[in-house]
Short mmCIF file of C-alpha atoms and ligand atoms in Angstrom, two decimals:
data_model
loop_
_atom_site.label_atom_id
_atom_site.label_comp_id
_atom_site.label_asym_id
_atom_site.label_seq_id
_atom_site.Cartn_x
_atom_site.Cartn_y
_atom_site.Cartn_z
CA MET A 5 69.80 63.37 97.78
CA ALA A 6 72.39 60.97 96.43
CA THR A 7 69.74 58.82 94.77
CA LYS A 8 68.16 61.93 93.28
CA LEU A 9 71.48 62.92 91.72
CA GLY A 10 71.92 59.30 90.65
CA ASP A 11 68.49 59.34 88.98
CA TRP A 12 69.27 62.61 87.24
CA MET A 13 72.55 61.20 85.95
CA ASP A 14 70.98 57.87 85.02
CA ASP A 15 68.32 59.62 82.99
CA ARG A 16 71.00 61.31 80.93
CA THR A 17 73.73 58.64 80.85
CA GLY A 18 72.10 55.31 81.67
CA TRP A 19 75.01 54.66 84.00
CA ARG A 20 73.07 52.13 86.14
CA THR A 21 72.68 49.82 83.17
CA HIS A 22 76.35 50.22 82.25
CA HIS A 23 77.41 49.65 85.83
CA ALA A 24 75.28 46.51 85.98
CA THR A 25 76.65 45.28 82.64
CA ILE A 26 80.22 45.68 83.82
CA PHE A 27 80.13 44.82 87.50
CA LEU A 28 76.94 42.81 88.06
CA ARG A 29 77.26 40.53 85.07
CA LYS A 30 76.73 36.85 85.63
CA ILE A 31 79.78 34.67 85.78
CA PRO A 32 80.11 30.90 85.99
CA LYS A 33 81.62 29.19 89.02
CA ILE A 34 85.28 29.99 88.62
CA ASN A 35 88.51 30.05 90.60
CA TRP A 36 91.32 32.41 91.54
CA SER A 37 93.21 31.93 88.27
CA TYR A 38 90.46 34.00 86.65
CA THR A 39 91.65 37.04 88.58
CA LEU A 40 94.96 37.17 86.73
CA GLY A 41 93.60 39.41 83.97
CA SER A 42 92.23 41.84 86.55
CA ALA A 43 95.53 41.70 88.41
CA THR A 44 97.31 42.65 85.18
CA LEU A 45 94.85 45.49 84.69
CA PHE A 46 95.44 46.71 88.23
CA THR A 47 99.21 46.63 87.72
CA MET A 48 98.71 48.60 84.54
CA PHE A 49 96.97 51.36 86.51
CA ILE A 50 99.81 51.42 89.04
CA GLN A 51 102.26 51.74 86.13
CA ILE A 52 100.29 54.60 84.64
CA VAL A 53 100.12 56.56 87.89
CA THR A 54 103.75 56.01 88.92
CA GLY A 55 104.95 56.50 85.33
CA ILE A 56 103.24 59.87 85.07
CA LEU A 57 104.80 60.88 88.39
CA LEU A 58 108.25 59.89 87.09
CA THR A 59 107.87 62.10 84.02
CA LEU A 60 107.65 65.13 86.32
CA TYR A 61 111.39 64.79 86.97
CA TYR A 62 112.89 62.41 84.43
CA VAL A 63 114.74 64.08 81.52
CA PRO A 64 115.33 61.96 78.38
CA GLU A 65 118.62 63.60 77.47
CA PRO A 66 122.04 61.89 77.63
CA GLN A 67 123.62 64.44 79.98
CA GLN A 68 120.70 64.46 82.37
CA ALA A 69 118.92 61.12 82.21
CA TYR A 70 121.07 59.34 84.76
CA ALA A 71 121.33 62.41 87.01
CA SER A 72 117.58 62.93 86.98
CA VAL A 73 116.96 59.29 87.85
CA SER A 74 119.38 59.36 90.74
CA TYR A 75 117.83 62.62 91.91
CA ILE A 76 114.44 60.89 91.94
CA THR A 77 115.78 57.85 93.77
CA ASN A 78 118.08 59.48 96.29
CA GLU A 79 116.88 62.99 96.94
CA LEU A 80 113.20 63.46 96.33
CA PRO A 81 110.82 62.54 99.14
CA PHE A 82 109.33 59.12 98.34
CA GLY A 83 111.09 59.13 94.97
CA TRP A 84 112.49 55.70 95.84
CA LEU A 85 108.91 54.51 96.41
CA ILE A 86 107.49 55.87 93.16
CA ARG A 87 110.41 54.58 91.12
CA GLY A 88 110.48 51.29 93.02
CA LEU A 89 106.79 50.70 92.36
CA HIS A 90 107.26 51.42 88.67
CA HIS A 91 110.36 49.21 88.50
CA TRP A 92 108.87 46.19 90.26
CA GLY A 93 105.45 46.82 88.77
CA ALA A 94 107.00 46.38 85.33
CA SER A 95 108.28 42.92 86.20
CA ALA A 96 105.05 42.04 87.97
CA MET A 97 103.04 43.03 84.93
CA VAL A 98 105.08 40.84 82.58
CA LEU A 99 104.74 37.95 85.00
CA LEU A 100 101.00 38.44 85.45
CA VAL A 101 100.24 38.84 81.78
CA VAL A 102 102.10 35.61 81.02
CA LEU A 103 100.32 33.73 83.82
CA HIS A 104 97.00 35.10 82.58
CA MET A 105 97.79 33.80 79.11
CA VAL A 106 98.78 30.42 80.53
CA ARG A 107 95.41 30.27 82.32
CA VAL A 108 93.64 31.01 79.05
CA ILE A 109 95.64 28.29 77.29
CA ILE A 110 95.11 25.67 79.99
CA TYR A 111 91.34 26.22 80.08
CA GLY A 112 91.08 26.47 76.30
CA ALA A 113 89.45 29.86 76.78
CA TYR A 114 90.78 31.05 73.41
CA LYS A 115 88.25 28.94 71.47
CA TYR A 116 85.13 30.12 69.68
CA PRO A 117 83.80 32.77 70.21
CA ARG A 118 86.84 34.21 71.97
CA GLU A 119 89.47 34.02 69.22
CA PHE A 120 89.48 37.75 68.74
CA THR A 121 89.86 38.29 72.48
CA TRP A 122 92.93 36.08 72.19
CA ILE A 123 94.28 38.08 69.25
CA THR A 124 93.97 41.36 71.14
CA GLY A 125 95.61 39.50 74.03
CA VAL A 126 98.63 38.61 71.89
CA ALA A 127 99.00 42.27 70.96
CA LEU A 128 98.79 43.18 74.64
CA LEU A 129 101.50 40.66 75.47
CA LEU A 130 103.81 42.15 72.85
CA LEU A 131 103.00 45.66 74.03
CA THR A 132 103.86 44.70 77.60
CA PHE A 133 107.24 43.39 76.42
CA ALA A 134 107.79 46.55 74.39
CA PHE A 135 107.14 48.63 77.50
CA GLY A 136 109.78 46.66 79.34
CA PHE A 137 112.30 46.97 76.54
CA THR A 138 111.90 50.72 75.97
CA GLY A 139 111.69 51.50 79.68
CA TYR A 140 114.88 49.61 80.43
CA LEU A 141 117.03 52.08 78.48
CA LEU A 142 115.71 55.18 80.21
CA PRO A 143 117.92 55.16 83.36
CA TRP A 144 120.87 55.47 80.93
CA ASP A 145 123.34 53.48 82.99
CA GLN A 146 125.64 50.66 81.88
CA ARG A 147 122.99 48.02 82.33
CA ALA A 148 120.48 50.01 80.31
CA TYR A 149 122.99 50.65 77.56
CA TRP A 150 124.13 47.06 77.15
CA ALA A 151 120.64 45.63 77.41
CA THR A 152 119.66 47.83 74.49
CA VAL A 153 122.77 46.81 72.55
CA VAL A 154 121.82 43.17 73.05
CA GLY A 155 118.11 43.72 72.42
CA THR A 156 118.59 45.57 69.18
CA GLN A 157 121.15 43.03 67.97
CA ILE A 158 118.56 40.35 68.49
CA GLY A 159 116.37 42.40 66.18
CA GLU A 160 119.23 42.58 63.71
CA VAL A 161 119.21 38.84 63.01
CA THR A 162 115.78 39.23 61.41
CA PRO A 163 116.19 38.00 57.81
CA VAL A 164 116.48 40.65 55.08
CA VAL A 165 115.30 43.70 57.05
CA GLY A 166 117.41 43.09 60.18
CA ASP A 167 120.00 45.84 59.61
CA THR A 168 117.39 48.42 58.74
CA LEU A 169 115.27 47.37 61.69
CA ARG A 170 118.11 47.91 64.13
CA ALA A 171 119.05 51.26 62.59
CA VAL A 172 115.44 52.45 62.78
CA MET A 173 115.11 51.29 66.37
CA LEU A 174 118.30 53.09 67.36
CA GLY A 175 117.82 56.13 65.14
CA GLY A 176 121.27 55.50 63.64
CA GLU A 177 124.07 52.98 63.72
CA GLU A 178 124.81 53.33 67.40
CA ILE A 179 122.93 54.11 70.58
CA SER A 180 122.78 57.88 70.98
CA GLY A 181 120.64 60.68 72.35
CA LEU A 182 118.30 59.99 69.45
CA THR A 183 117.80 56.46 70.70
CA LEU A 184 116.98 57.76 74.16
CA THR A 185 114.35 60.23 72.97
CA ARG A 186 112.65 57.77 70.66
CA PHE A 187 112.56 55.07 73.32
CA TYR A 188 111.13 57.64 75.69
CA GLY A 189 108.52 58.77 73.17
CA ALA A 190 107.55 55.17 72.54
CA HIS A 191 107.44 54.37 76.25
CA VAL A 192 105.28 57.29 77.35
CA TRP A 193 103.15 58.08 74.28
CA VAL A 194 103.02 55.43 71.58
CA LEU A 195 102.79 52.29 73.70
CA PRO A 196 100.36 53.67 76.32
CA SER A 197 97.96 54.87 73.62
CA LEU A 198 97.97 51.47 71.97
CA LEU A 199 97.75 49.68 75.30
CA LEU A 200 94.70 51.62 76.44
CA LEU A 201 92.97 51.14 73.11
CA LEU A 202 93.61 47.41 73.09
CA VAL A 203 92.78 46.90 76.75
CA GLY A 204 89.49 48.66 76.05
CA ILE A 205 88.69 46.27 73.19
CA HIS A 206 89.91 43.27 75.19
CA ILE A 207 87.74 44.04 78.21
CA PHE A 208 84.78 44.91 76.02
CA LEU A 209 85.04 41.48 74.41
CA VAL A 210 85.40 39.74 77.77
CA ILE A 211 82.17 41.39 78.90
CA ARG A 212 80.34 40.96 75.64
CA ASN A 213 81.22 37.25 75.27
CA GLY A 214 81.05 36.41 78.94
CA ILE A 215 83.69 34.46 80.75
CA THR A 216 84.36 30.77 80.10
CA SER A 217 83.50 28.27 82.75
CA VAL A 218 86.14 25.86 84.01
CA PRO A 219 86.16 23.02 81.45
CA LYS A 220 84.76 19.73 82.67
CA ARG A 221 86.48 16.38 82.30
CA GLY A 222 86.53 15.27 78.67
CA GLU A 223 85.53 18.69 77.32
CA MET B 10 75.35 34.47 92.70
CA GLY B 11 77.39 31.48 91.79
CA ASP B 12 74.62 30.45 89.41
CA ASP B 13 75.45 28.41 86.40
CA ALA B 14 75.67 30.84 83.50
CA ASP B 15 75.17 28.02 81.04
CA GLY B 16 71.67 27.45 82.34
CA PRO B 17 68.57 29.00 80.79
CA VAL B 18 68.36 32.74 80.96
CA ASP B 19 66.43 33.82 84.00
CA GLU B 20 63.56 36.00 82.87
CA LYS B 21 63.78 38.43 85.72
CA VAL B 22 67.55 38.63 85.52
CA GLY B 23 68.23 38.70 81.82
CA PRO B 24 71.40 37.59 80.07
CA LEU B 25 73.51 40.41 81.46
CA GLY B 26 72.98 39.57 85.09
CA PRO B 27 70.59 40.55 87.81
CA SER B 28 68.79 43.83 87.44
CA ILE B 29 69.32 46.48 90.07
CA GLU B 30 66.02 45.82 91.85
CA ASP B 31 67.06 42.57 93.45
CA GLU B 32 70.42 43.85 94.57
CA SER B 33 69.60 43.85 98.26
CA SER B 34 67.32 40.82 98.27
CA ASP B 35 69.08 39.25 101.21
CA ASP B 36 67.50 38.52 104.55
CA GLN B 37 70.66 39.04 106.55
CA GLY B 38 71.64 42.54 107.58
CA VAL B 39 74.57 42.90 105.22
CA SER B 40 74.55 41.02 101.95
CA ARG B 41 77.62 39.21 100.70
CA ARG B 42 77.71 41.56 97.75
CA LYS B 43 77.61 44.65 99.96
CA LEU B 44 80.36 43.27 102.18
CA LEU B 45 82.56 42.47 99.19
CA ALA B 46 81.89 45.84 97.57
CA GLY B 47 82.70 47.50 100.87
CA SER B 48 86.00 45.68 101.32
CA VAL B 49 87.01 46.39 97.74
CA GLY B 50 86.24 50.04 98.39
CA ILE B 51 88.30 50.08 101.59
CA MET B 52 91.25 48.29 100.00
CA GLY B 53 91.09 50.53 96.96
CA GLY B 54 91.02 53.59 99.18
CA ALA B 55 93.99 52.32 101.17
CA ILE B 56 96.01 51.67 98.02
CA ALA B 57 95.08 55.05 96.56
CA ALA B 58 96.15 56.74 99.80
CA GLY B 59 99.31 54.63 99.92
CA ILE B 60 100.40 56.08 96.60
CA GLY B 61 98.55 59.39 96.77
CA VAL B 62 100.01 60.69 100.04
CA PRO B 63 103.66 59.96 99.12
CA ALA B 64 102.90 61.44 95.69
CA VAL B 65 101.99 64.77 97.27
CA PHE B 66 105.36 64.93 99.05
CA TYR B 67 107.11 63.76 95.91
CA VAL B 68 105.53 66.48 93.78
CA ALA B 69 106.10 69.18 96.40
CA GLY B 70 109.66 68.02 97.10
CA PRO B 71 111.77 70.59 95.21
CA SER B 72 109.72 73.50 96.54
CA GLN B 73 111.10 72.65 99.99
CA GLU B 74 114.73 72.59 98.93
CA GLN B 75 117.32 75.18 99.80
CA GLN B 76 118.12 76.54 96.34
CA VAL B 77 120.98 78.93 97.02
CA ALA B 78 123.93 77.24 98.63
CA GLN B 79 125.83 80.21 100.06
CA GLU B 80 124.34 81.95 103.04
CA TRP B 81 126.31 85.19 102.71
CA VAL B 82 126.90 86.49 99.20
CA ARG B 83 129.81 88.85 98.55
CA LEU B 84 128.91 91.99 96.59
CA GLY B 85 132.23 93.82 96.43
CA SER B 86 134.38 96.42 98.11
CA VAL B 87 132.92 99.10 100.39
CA THR B 88 134.84 101.72 98.44
CA SER B 89 132.82 101.06 95.31
CA VAL B 90 129.63 102.30 96.98
CA ASP B 91 128.77 105.86 96.11
CA SER B 92 127.37 107.77 99.05
CA ALA B 93 125.49 110.20 96.81
CA GLU B 94 123.34 107.75 94.91
CA PRO B 95 122.46 104.05 95.19
CA THR B 96 125.04 101.85 93.56
CA LEU B 97 123.96 98.83 91.57
CA MET B 98 126.23 95.95 92.57
CA LYS B 99 126.36 92.64 90.80
CA ALA B 100 127.08 89.24 92.22
CA THR B 101 126.92 85.72 90.92
CA ILE B 102 125.19 83.09 92.93
CA GLU B 103 124.89 79.38 92.46
CA ARG B 104 121.32 78.25 92.29
CA ARG B 105 120.48 74.59 92.63
CA ALA B 106 117.35 73.25 90.95
CA GLY B 107 117.14 69.54 91.61
CA TYR B 108 120.31 67.94 90.28
CA LEU B 109 121.29 70.97 88.20
CA THR B 110 123.35 73.86 89.49
CA THR B 111 123.36 77.06 87.51
CA THR B 112 125.18 80.31 88.13
CA GLU B 113 123.04 83.37 88.04
CA GLU B 114 123.83 87.07 87.79
CA PHE B 115 122.08 89.03 90.35
CA SER B 116 121.97 92.76 91.24
CA VAL B 117 121.19 94.80 94.34
CA PHE B 118 121.19 98.50 95.06
CA VAL B 119 123.49 99.45 97.90
CA THR B 120 123.14 102.78 99.63
CA THR B 121 125.13 104.34 102.42
CA GLU B 122 124.83 107.61 104.31
CA ASN B 123 128.15 107.51 106.14
CA GLY B 124 130.32 104.94 104.36
CA THR B 125 130.10 102.46 107.23
CA ASP B 126 126.46 101.45 107.41
CA PHE B 127 125.06 99.90 104.28
CA VAL B 128 121.55 99.18 103.11
CA ALA B 129 121.02 96.62 100.36
CA LEU B 130 117.78 96.84 98.39
CA SER B 131 116.47 94.35 95.90
CA ASN B 132 116.02 95.75 92.40
CA VAL B 133 112.89 93.67 91.88
CA CYS B 134 109.68 95.69 91.90
CA THR B 135 107.30 94.44 94.58
CA HIS B 136 104.34 94.94 92.25
CA LEU B 137 104.83 92.30 89.56
CA GLY B 138 108.53 91.70 89.48
CA CYS B 139 110.00 94.04 86.85
CA ARG B 140 113.46 95.47 87.48
CA VAL B 141 113.65 99.01 88.87
CA ARG B 142 116.35 101.55 88.06
CA TRP B 143 117.62 104.59 89.87
CA VAL B 144 116.54 107.88 88.29
CA GLU B 145 118.63 110.75 89.56
CA GLU B 146 116.21 113.55 88.59
CA GLN B 147 113.37 111.96 90.54
CA SER B 148 115.70 110.84 93.27
CA GLY B 149 113.88 107.54 93.32
CA PHE B 150 113.75 104.04 91.89
CA PHE B 151 111.56 103.92 88.84
CA CYS B 152 109.73 100.86 87.60
CA PRO B 153 108.93 101.11 83.88
CA CYS B 154 106.22 98.46 83.89
CA HIS B 155 103.45 100.39 85.66
CA ASN B 156 105.23 103.63 86.45
CA ALA B 157 105.89 103.03 90.10
CA VAL B 158 108.40 105.11 92.03
CA PHE B 159 110.15 104.00 95.23
CA ASN B 160 112.01 106.39 97.50
CA ARG B 161 115.71 106.09 98.21
CA ASP B 162 114.97 104.06 101.35
CA GLY B 163 112.83 101.64 99.37
CA SER B 164 109.42 102.88 100.50
CA VAL B 165 106.70 103.35 97.89
CA ALA B 166 106.34 106.91 96.59
CA THR B 167 103.68 106.37 93.93
CA GLY B 168 102.15 103.58 91.95
CA PRO B 169 100.72 100.10 92.50
CA PRO B 170 103.43 98.27 94.54
CA PRO B 171 101.94 96.89 97.75
CA ARG B 172 105.11 97.10 99.88
CA PRO B 173 108.58 98.67 99.93
CA LEU B 174 111.47 97.15 98.02
CA ASP B 175 112.82 94.07 99.80
CA SER B 176 116.01 94.63 101.72
CA PHE B 177 118.79 92.26 102.68
CA GLU B 178 120.74 91.94 105.87
CA THR B 179 124.28 93.25 105.29
CA LYS B 180 127.67 92.84 106.91
CA VAL B 181 131.14 94.18 106.21
CA GLU B 182 134.19 91.96 106.51
CA ASP B 183 137.72 92.86 105.40
CA GLY B 184 136.36 95.82 103.49
CA GLN B 185 133.91 93.66 101.56
CA ILE B 186 130.13 93.92 101.68
CA PHE B 187 128.11 90.76 102.09
CA ILE B 188 124.37 90.24 102.01
CA LYS B 189 122.27 87.45 103.39
CA GLY B 190 119.02 85.80 102.40
CA VAL B 191 119.17 85.88 98.61
C1 LIG C 310 97.77 44.06 79.36
C2 LIG C 310 97.48 42.82 79.28
C3 LIG C 310 96.14 42.14 79.58
C4 LIG C 310 95.08 42.58 80.37
C5 LIG C 310 95.02 43.88 81.19
C6 LIG C 310 94.05 41.58 80.28
C7 LIG C 310 92.86 41.61 80.97
C8 LIG C 310 91.90 40.62 80.96
C9 LIG C 310 90.80 40.49 81.88
C10 LIG C 310 90.48 41.45 83.03
C11 LIG C 310 90.09 39.35 81.53
C12 LIG C 310 88.88 38.76 82.29
C13 LIG C 310 89.14 37.30 82.73
C14 LIG C 310 90.40 37.04 83.47
O1 LIG C 310 90.81 37.95 84.21
O2 LIG C 310 90.99 35.97 83.31
C15 LIG C 310 90.73 38.79 80.36
C16 LIG C 310 90.29 37.68 79.65
C17 LIG C 310 90.91 37.11 78.54
N1 LIG C 310 92.20 37.41 78.10
FE1 LIG C 310 93.31 38.99 78.76
N2 LIG C 310 94.46 40.57 79.44
C18 LIG C 310 95.73 40.88 78.99
C19 LIG C 310 96.51 40.11 78.17
C20 LIG C 310 96.10 38.92 77.53
C21 LIG C 310 96.96 38.03 76.78
C22 LIG C 310 98.46 38.22 76.61
C23 LIG C 310 96.17 37.03 76.28
C24 LIG C 310 96.55 35.87 75.39
C25 LIG C 310 97.37 35.96 74.39
C26 LIG C 310 94.81 37.28 76.71
C27 LIG C 310 93.71 36.54 76.37
C28 LIG C 310 92.50 36.60 77.02
C29 LIG C 310 91.34 35.77 76.70
C30 LIG C 310 91.22 34.75 75.56
C31 LIG C 310 90.35 36.10 77.67
C32 LIG C 310 88.97 35.48 77.79
C33 LIG C 310 89.08 34.42 78.85
C34 LIG C 310 87.78 33.79 79.23
O3 LIG C 310 86.74 34.16 78.66
O4 LIG C 310 87.83 32.94 80.12
N3 LIG C 310 94.81 38.42 77.48
N4 LIG C 310 91.84 39.57 80.03
S1 LIG C 311 105.83 95.68 88.06
FE1 LIG C 311 106.68 97.48 88.83
S2 LIG C 311 104.98 98.76 88.78
FE2 LIG C 311 104.11 96.93 88.09
#
């Protein structure tokens, strides 16, 4: 029965070939450091699921942001768990993506023909940081506020366009409700769209180019 | 598995890995691949359940909350109730939705036969929730949405409503009428 359905589907989608291409592809003899990219990917899925759950209650509005976050954490059943996973998952993802990049550097896995994989990787690294930066403001407490003050002033030292850059980031001269909504919009719509697109390209390239083997002495 | 990918391309296998035919070409009962796939499946299921089950409680959370703080709500003085026809009495209640508390106007019809026993009827039609009003000529509560009529005691006279108007438990204290269960 199951195989019959599988055949029917395969005839129309070719899923067996795709499944084999993705999961049964040949890989060289490698070690645990090669799992760091997958670990990052896994963390990303956790962030997506817990992040969507948080949007059910979080309100990106100055009067309500903090209250809605403390409602999630202190009153909702398992709210502490969902928020905690998202909070620690964010740090874990930054850590993992950096370690993954270090692995790629150490093994020289960025070389021909994987330069473009590397370039999409750099974009993914920046996106991961951007997630952290925009997400940090959302609880709208003192720490969030001052971190954003500091973060945007770092942006301000950019030559020539610094002032404009900060004003655009904040939606004005100072942090306000406009800053909160644009950080929220970036955090839940702009960045996730870009992340998914780039992760798709990144993984496609990993599969299409195959994975590097551990370099041998003198290579 | 564990083959050197740099080696020549295996004809049967092709550059993209083994074809599906030789998946279970293992003489032991359970192949390494099957075992690994199985454990990944079990771990994945456990993680999905570990988030999924709490998520159900998390999503359902507010539906389990007590929304109205006061148990007994004061409607007003007993003397304001007309014994001839149902009197619409207003009260404000505090309704809590998550971390927000809002005050809400709220009306009930109060009837009395003798000035000491009171019946409090909801003014919400039991059909689809429109507000009913008392129509003296018909001596009934009329719902304009689908022309339903309820009798003075709340029972359905005509129209689509499936049950009588909801009623509230009442009590009188210091000449004030209170209702319960808003
Ligand atoms: C959201 C972030 C990222 C995800 C989800 C991700 C995911 C992956 C996965 C699953 C692989 C397969 C091999 C492995 O796991 O090591 C991989 C390979 C690779 N990644 Fe990433 N990655 C991310 C960020 C980055 C970054 C920041 C860089 C470098 C700037 C990078 C560069 C590469 C390169 C060059 C490869 C090919 C490595 C090889 O063939 O051995 N990636 N990535
Ligand atoms: S809602 Fe009152 S009759 Fe339909």
